[in-house]
mmCIF file of C-alpha atoms in Angstrom:
data_model
loop_
_atom_site.group_PDB
_atom_site.id
_atom_site.type_symbol
_atom_site.label_atom_id
_atom_site.label_comp_id
_atom_site.label_asym_id
_atom_site.label_seq_id
_atom_site.Cartn_x
_atom_site.Cartn_y
_atom_site.Cartn_z
ATOM 1 C CA UNK A 283 -139.553 -92.021 56.555
ATOM 2 C CA UNK A 284 -140.950 -93.716 54.107
ATOM 3 C CA UNK A 285 -144.731 -93.909 54.031
ATOM 4 C CA UNK A 286 -145.824 -96.957 54.166
ATOM 5 C CA UNK A 287 -148.763 -95.817 51.408
ATOM 6 C CA UNK A 288 -146.168 -95.099 49.175
ATOM 7 C CA UNK A 289 -145.407 -99.156 49.008
ATOM 8 C CA UNK A 290 -149.403 -99.987 48.947
ATOM 9 C CA UNK A 291 -149.774 -98.638 45.824
ATOM 10 C CA UNK A 292 -146.708 -98.730 44.118
ATOM 11 C CA UNK A 293 -145.744 -101.123 41.267
ATOM 12 C CA UNK A 294 -141.795 -103.269 42.780
ATOM 13 C CA UNK A 295 -139.613 -103.909 39.852
ATOM 14 C CA UNK A 296 -136.400 -105.314 41.028
ATOM 15 C CA UNK A 297 -133.221 -103.969 39.584
ATOM 16 C CA UNK A 298 -130.089 -104.953 37.662
ATOM 17 C CA UNK A 299 -126.903 -103.546 36.686
ATOM 18 C CA UNK A 300 -127.483 -102.102 33.348
ATOM 19 C CA UNK A 301 -131.247 -102.095 33.577
ATOM 20 C CA UNK A 302 -133.113 -99.244 31.758
ATOM 21 C CA UNK A 303 -136.455 -98.297 33.344
ATOM 22 C CA UNK A 304 -139.045 -96.819 30.451
ATOM 23 C CA UNK A 305 -140.206 -93.640 31.247
ATOM 24 C CA UNK A 306 -143.397 -94.041 29.886
ATOM 25 C CA UNK A 307 -146.187 -96.789 30.531
ATOM 26 C CA UNK A 308 -148.294 -96.901 27.728
ATOM 27 C CA UNK A 309 -147.960 -93.218 27.057
ATOM 28 C CA UNK A 310 -148.266 -92.236 30.209
ATOM 29 C CA UNK A 311 -145.739 -90.346 32.376
ATOM 30 C CA UNK A 312 -144.405 -92.106 35.517
ATOM 31 C CA UNK A 313 -143.060 -91.821 38.961
ATOM 32 C CA UNK A 314 -140.088 -94.003 40.176
ATOM 33 C CA UNK A 315 -138.988 -94.313 44.595
ATOM 34 C CA UNK A 316 -136.065 -95.703 44.906
ATOM 35 C CA UNK A 317 -136.067 -98.460 48.004
ATOM 36 C CA UNK A 318 -133.014 -100.148 47.258
ATOM 37 C CA UNK A 319 -130.572 -99.463 44.376
ATOM 38 C CA UNK A 320 -128.567 -96.754 42.822
ATOM 39 C CA UNK A 321 -129.805 -94.890 39.720
ATOM 40 C CA UNK A 322 -128.268 -92.674 36.841
ATOM 41 C CA UNK A 323 -130.308 -90.339 35.037
ATOM 42 C CA UNK A 324 -128.618 -89.283 31.992
ATOM 43 C CA UNK A 325 -129.804 -87.296 28.853
ATOM 44 C CA UNK A 326 -128.098 -87.767 25.228
ATOM 45 C CA UNK A 327 -128.793 -84.561 23.272
ATOM 46 C CA UNK A 328 -127.903 -83.854 19.156
ATOM 47 C CA UNK A 329 -124.645 -84.267 17.983
ATOM 48 C CA UNK A 330 -124.805 -87.846 20.618
ATOM 49 C CA UNK A 331 -123.407 -85.277 23.187
ATOM 50 C CA UNK A 332 -124.087 -87.884 26.255
ATOM 51 C CA UNK A 333 -124.208 -86.319 29.951
ATOM 52 C CA UNK A 334 -124.848 -88.363 33.350
ATOM 53 C CA UNK A 335 -127.384 -85.339 34.494
ATOM 54 C CA UNK A 336 -127.359 -87.088 37.689
ATOM 55 C CA UNK A 337 -127.789 -90.235 40.524
ATOM 56 C CA UNK A 338 -130.992 -91.068 42.818
ATOM 57 C CA UNK A 339 -129.911 -93.168 46.146
ATOM 58 C CA UNK A 340 -132.215 -95.166 48.348
ATOM 59 C CA UNK A 341 -135.439 -92.929 49.276
ATOM 60 C CA UNK A 342 -135.034 -90.388 46.223
ATOM 61 C CA UNK A 343 -138.283 -89.914 43.539
ATOM 62 C CA UNK A 344 -137.658 -89.679 39.827
ATOM 63 C CA UNK A 345 -140.638 -88.335 37.661
ATOM 64 C CA UNK A 346 -140.230 -88.323 33.483
ATOM 65 C CA UNK A 347 -141.453 -85.375 33.936
ATOM 66 C CA UNK A 348 -138.112 -84.058 35.272
ATOM 67 C CA UNK A 349 -136.361 -84.719 31.407
ATOM 68 C CA UNK A 350 -135.969 -81.651 28.945
ATOM 69 C CA UNK A 351 -138.964 -82.523 26.273
ATOM 70 C CA UNK A 352 -137.524 -83.169 23.116
ATOM 71 C CA UNK A 353 -133.949 -85.168 24.674
ATOM 72 C CA UNK A 354 -133.283 -88.651 24.710
ATOM 73 C CA UNK A 355 -133.592 -89.462 28.093
ATOM 74 C CA UNK A 356 -132.797 -92.867 30.109
ATOM 75 C CA UNK A 357 -133.582 -94.056 33.550
ATOM 76 C CA UNK A 358 -130.676 -96.669 33.935
ATOM 77 C CA UNK A 359 -130.109 -99.051 37.363
ATOM 78 C CA UNK A 360 -126.660 -99.198 38.533
ATOM 79 C CA UNK A 361 -126.897 -101.542 40.660
ATOM 80 C CA UNK A 362 -129.490 -104.477 41.637
ATOM 81 C CA UNK A 363 -132.395 -103.372 43.869
ATOM 82 C CA UNK A 364 -135.902 -102.190 44.481
ATOM 83 C CA UNK A 365 -137.697 -99.583 42.903
ATOM 84 C CA UNK A 366 -141.335 -98.482 43.293
ATOM 85 C CA UNK A 367 -142.652 -97.814 39.896
ATOM 86 C CA UNK A 368 -146.317 -95.281 39.561
ATOM 87 C CA UNK A 369 -148.436 -94.307 36.760
ATOM 88 C CA UNK A 370 -148.736 -90.607 37.503
ATOM 89 C CA UNK A 371 -152.175 -90.126 38.076
ATOM 90 C CA UNK A 372 -152.059 -92.170 40.341
ATOM 91 C CA UNK A 373 -149.252 -91.495 42.582
ATOM 92 C CA UNK A 374 -150.721 -87.899 41.950
ATOM 93 C CA UNK A 375 -153.940 -89.262 43.573
ATOM 94 C CA UNK A 376 -151.593 -90.493 46.122
ATOM 95 C CA UNK A 377 -149.974 -87.361 47.185
ATOM 96 C CA UNK A 378 -153.763 -85.085 47.211
ATOM 97 C CA UNK A 379 -155.191 -87.495 50.147
ATOM 98 C CA UNK A 380 -152.318 -88.961 51.546
ATOM 99 C CA UNK A 381 -150.267 -85.611 53.660
ATOM 100 C CA UNK A 382 -146.984 -87.933 55.129
ATOM 101 C CA UNK A 383 -146.526 -88.947 51.398
ATOM 102 C CA UNK A 384 -146.821 -85.266 50.064
ATOM 103 C CA UNK A 385 -144.292 -84.674 52.383
ATOM 104 C CA UNK A 386 -142.074 -87.172 51.589
ATOM 105 C CA UNK A 387 -142.410 -86.251 47.631
ATOM 106 C CA UNK A 388 -141.551 -82.513 48.548
ATOM 107 C CA UNK A 389 -139.292 -83.127 51.197
ATOM 108 C CA UNK A 390 -136.660 -86.066 48.328
ATOM 109 C CA UNK A 391 -137.488 -83.405 45.687
ATOM 110 C CA UNK A 392 -135.773 -80.490 46.903
ATOM 111 C CA UNK A 393 -132.860 -82.477 49.117
ATOM 112 C CA UNK A 394 -132.446 -84.263 45.294
ATOM 113 C CA UNK A 395 -132.604 -80.694 43.927
ATOM 114 C CA UNK A 396 -129.814 -79.437 46.555
ATOM 115 C CA UNK A 397 -127.460 -81.891 45.676
ATOM 116 C CA UNK A 398 -127.845 -81.135 42.464
ATOM 117 C CA UNK A 399 -127.100 -77.632 42.670
ATOM 118 C CA UNK A 400 -123.805 -79.276 44.452
ATOM 119 C CA UNK A 401 -122.506 -81.042 41.637
ATOM 120 C CA UNK A 402 -122.992 -78.457 39.500
ATOM 121 C CA UNK A 403 -121.579 -76.142 41.491
ATOM 122 C CA UNK A 404 -118.305 -78.546 41.745
ATOM 123 C CA UNK A 405 -118.114 -78.905 38.168
ATOM 124 C CA UNK A 406 -118.474 -75.473 36.845
ATOM 125 C CA UNK A 407 -116.038 -74.263 39.537
ATOM 126 C CA UNK A 408 -113.938 -76.772 41.183
ATOM 127 C CA UNK A 409 -110.872 -77.591 40.374
ATOM 128 C CA UNK A 410 -110.122 -81.652 39.465
ATOM 129 C CA UNK A 411 -108.933 -83.099 42.283
ATOM 130 C CA UNK A 412 -112.224 -81.325 44.223
ATOM 131 C CA UNK A 413 -114.590 -82.460 42.019
ATOM 132 C CA UNK A 414 -113.780 -85.994 42.338
ATOM 133 C CA UNK A 415 -113.107 -85.760 46.298
ATOM 134 C CA UNK A 416 -116.999 -84.143 46.106
ATOM 135 C CA UNK A 417 -117.853 -86.388 43.959
ATOM 136 C CA UNK A 418 -116.923 -89.403 46.533
ATOM 137 C CA UNK A 419 -117.862 -87.565 49.110
ATOM 138 C CA UNK A 420 -121.395 -87.743 47.345
ATOM 139 C CA UNK A 421 -121.548 -91.257 47.206
ATOM 140 C CA UNK A 422 -119.701 -92.050 50.979
ATOM 141 C CA UNK A 423 -122.578 -89.491 52.143
ATOM 142 C CA UNK A 424 -125.813 -91.442 50.646
ATOM 143 C CA UNK A 425 -124.400 -95.253 49.765
ATOM 144 C CA UNK A 426 -121.496 -95.565 52.135
ATOM 145 C CA UNK A 427 -121.589 -97.463 55.267
ATOM 146 C CA UNK A 428 -118.654 -97.764 58.538
ATOM 147 C CA UNK A 429 -116.396 -100.995 58.033
ATOM 148 C CA UNK A 430 -114.113 -101.973 61.121
ATOM 149 C CA UNK A 431 -111.113 -99.419 62.229
ATOM 150 C CA UNK A 432 -113.287 -96.399 61.649
ATOM 151 C CA UNK A 433 -112.932 -96.733 57.677
ATOM 152 C CA UNK A 434 -116.432 -96.183 55.212
ATOM 153 C CA UNK A 435 -117.189 -98.873 52.010
ATOM 154 C CA UNK A 436 -119.147 -97.955 49.165
ATOM 155 C CA UNK A 437 -119.383 -99.959 45.611
ATOM 156 C CA UNK A 438 -118.372 -97.432 42.676
ATOM 157 C CA UNK A 439 -121.708 -97.663 41.073
ATOM 158 C CA UNK A 440 -120.165 -95.912 37.533
ATOM 159 C CA UNK A 441 -117.134 -96.993 35.684
ATOM 160 C CA UNK A 442 -113.892 -95.228 34.725
ATOM 161 C CA UNK A 443 -115.535 -93.127 31.902
ATOM 162 C CA UNK A 444 -118.908 -93.026 33.309
ATOM 163 C CA UNK A 445 -117.217 -91.367 36.269
ATOM 164 C CA UNK A 446 -115.123 -88.752 34.167
ATOM 165 C CA UNK A 447 -118.200 -88.040 32.161
ATOM 166 C CA UNK A 448 -120.303 -87.018 35.437
ATOM 167 C CA UNK A 449 -117.748 -84.760 36.767
ATOM 168 C CA UNK A 450 -116.491 -83.849 32.853
ATOM 169 C CA UNK A 451 -113.361 -84.606 33.465
ATOM 170 C CA UNK A 452 -110.596 -86.528 31.256
ATOM 171 C CA UNK A 453 -110.566 -90.105 32.163
ATOM 172 C CA UNK A 454 -106.443 -90.604 32.556
ATOM 173 C CA UNK A 455 -106.701 -87.289 35.113
ATOM 174 C CA UNK A 456 -109.553 -89.087 37.026
ATOM 175 C CA UNK A 457 -106.843 -91.989 37.287
ATOM 176 C CA UNK A 458 -104.371 -90.119 38.627
ATOM 177 C CA UNK A 459 -106.170 -88.215 41.284
ATOM 178 C CA UNK A 460 -108.104 -91.293 42.610
ATOM 179 C CA UNK A 461 -103.834 -93.323 42.770
ATOM 180 C CA UNK A 462 -102.654 -89.793 44.715
ATOM 181 C CA UNK A 463 -105.645 -90.137 47.218
ATOM 182 C CA UNK A 464 -104.278 -93.742 47.705
ATOM 183 C CA UNK A 465 -101.298 -93.262 48.485
ATOM 184 C CA UNK A 466 -101.316 -90.495 50.776
ATOM 185 C CA UNK A 467 -103.282 -92.666 51.931
ATOM 186 C CA UNK A 468 -107.077 -91.487 52.372
ATOM 187 C CA UNK A 469 -108.682 -94.128 50.045
ATOM 188 C CA UNK A 470 -108.118 -98.591 49.793
ATOM 189 C CA UNK A 471 -109.570 -100.121 46.772
ATOM 190 C CA UNK A 472 -109.542 -103.800 47.307
ATOM 191 C CA UNK A 473 -111.183 -104.169 43.803
ATOM 192 C CA UNK A 474 -111.809 -101.597 41.485
ATOM 193 C CA UNK A 475 -115.309 -101.418 42.643
ATOM 194 C CA UNK A 476 -115.046 -101.253 46.113
ATOM 195 C CA UNK A 477 -113.694 -97.835 47.774
ATOM 196 C CA UNK A 478 -112.266 -97.333 51.380
ATOM 197 C CA UNK A 479 -112.553 -93.937 52.956
ATOM 198 C CA UNK A 480 -110.109 -93.912 55.000
ATOM 199 C CA UNK A 481 -110.067 -90.797 56.803
ATOM 200 C CA UNK A 482 -113.592 -88.871 56.023
ATOM 201 C CA UNK A 483 -112.452 -85.855 57.867
ATOM 202 C CA UNK A 484 -109.485 -85.411 56.114
ATOM 203 C CA UNK A 485 -110.657 -86.242 53.063
ATOM 204 C CA UNK A 486 -113.877 -84.146 53.364
ATOM 205 C CA UNK A 487 -111.376 -81.282 54.312
ATOM 206 C CA UNK A 488 -109.545 -81.196 50.789
ATOM 207 C CA UNK A 489 -112.997 -80.152 48.787
ATOM 208 C CA UNK A 490 -115.154 -76.365 49.896
ATOM 209 C CA UNK A 491 -118.237 -78.707 49.166
ATOM 210 C CA UNK A 492 -118.323 -81.443 51.613
ATOM 211 C CA UNK A 493 -120.250 -79.601 54.691
ATOM 212 C CA UNK A 494 -123.389 -79.087 52.179
ATOM 213 C CA UNK A 495 -123.589 -82.590 50.684
ATOM 214 C CA UNK A 496 -122.907 -84.379 53.650
ATOM 215 C CA UNK A 497 -126.522 -81.636 54.636
ATOM 216 C CA UNK A 498 -128.116 -83.668 52.146
ATOM 217 C CA UNK A 499 -128.092 -86.862 53.681
ATOM 218 C CA UNK A 500 -131.299 -88.689 54.760
ATOM 219 C CA UNK A 501 -132.693 -88.014 57.603
ATOM 220 C CA UNK A 502 -131.414 -91.932 59.142
ATOM 221 C CA UNK A 503 -128.083 -91.289 61.190
ATOM 222 C CA UNK A 504 -124.676 -93.095 59.719
ATOM 223 C CA UNK A 505 -125.162 -95.359 63.392
ATOM 224 C CA UNK A 506 -128.047 -96.749 61.860
ATOM 225 C CA UNK A 507 -126.318 -98.297 58.996
ATOM 226 C CA UNK A 508 -125.173 -102.191 59.576
ATOM 227 C CA UNK A 509 -121.659 -102.627 59.764
ATOM 228 C CA UNK A 510 -119.742 -104.698 57.284
#
């Protein structure tokens, strides 16, 4: 559960699509706690090598020290929402005085590390279809909500090019796999941003990472989400 102390000491930032979130305040380290948004942590290395490293969902925590030194790191809001921002010294004092805040931070970081390990394994070991399906399972697990006829719906937070970058795929390959999944009746897309998963169990059966990914979900069960 979200400790009340976190809300009392943080600065509420309202995000919009594409908004960069500065990783320092007057040269000081920052911490972000995601309330209601999806964020992307992206690195740009020498020779303009750019990579989306991880997605952050409601409940996640990001400390600017997570970014490697001597790299161009960016935290970008992919959706409108709310993020709590702290100076690191303020957040550190809060963790030292509030066991609930400390437990929340430790659990959030552990859950994110597990999710990132699954993502890295998928990119390094799974074939193109399994990589994309693992990513779709990630979105369904962390931002999907129940819809009619037993479907799960979520808004795709990344563009086709960004998804291809995140998964290490060619954009055309990505499009072909999505078309196949639609033709097989596993997905429907009324527009390019909205995805309905028609059979979550059937989709999960197509990647060996599905059970591990679903286990990284926040504590609240799917039934707690409002229906659309």
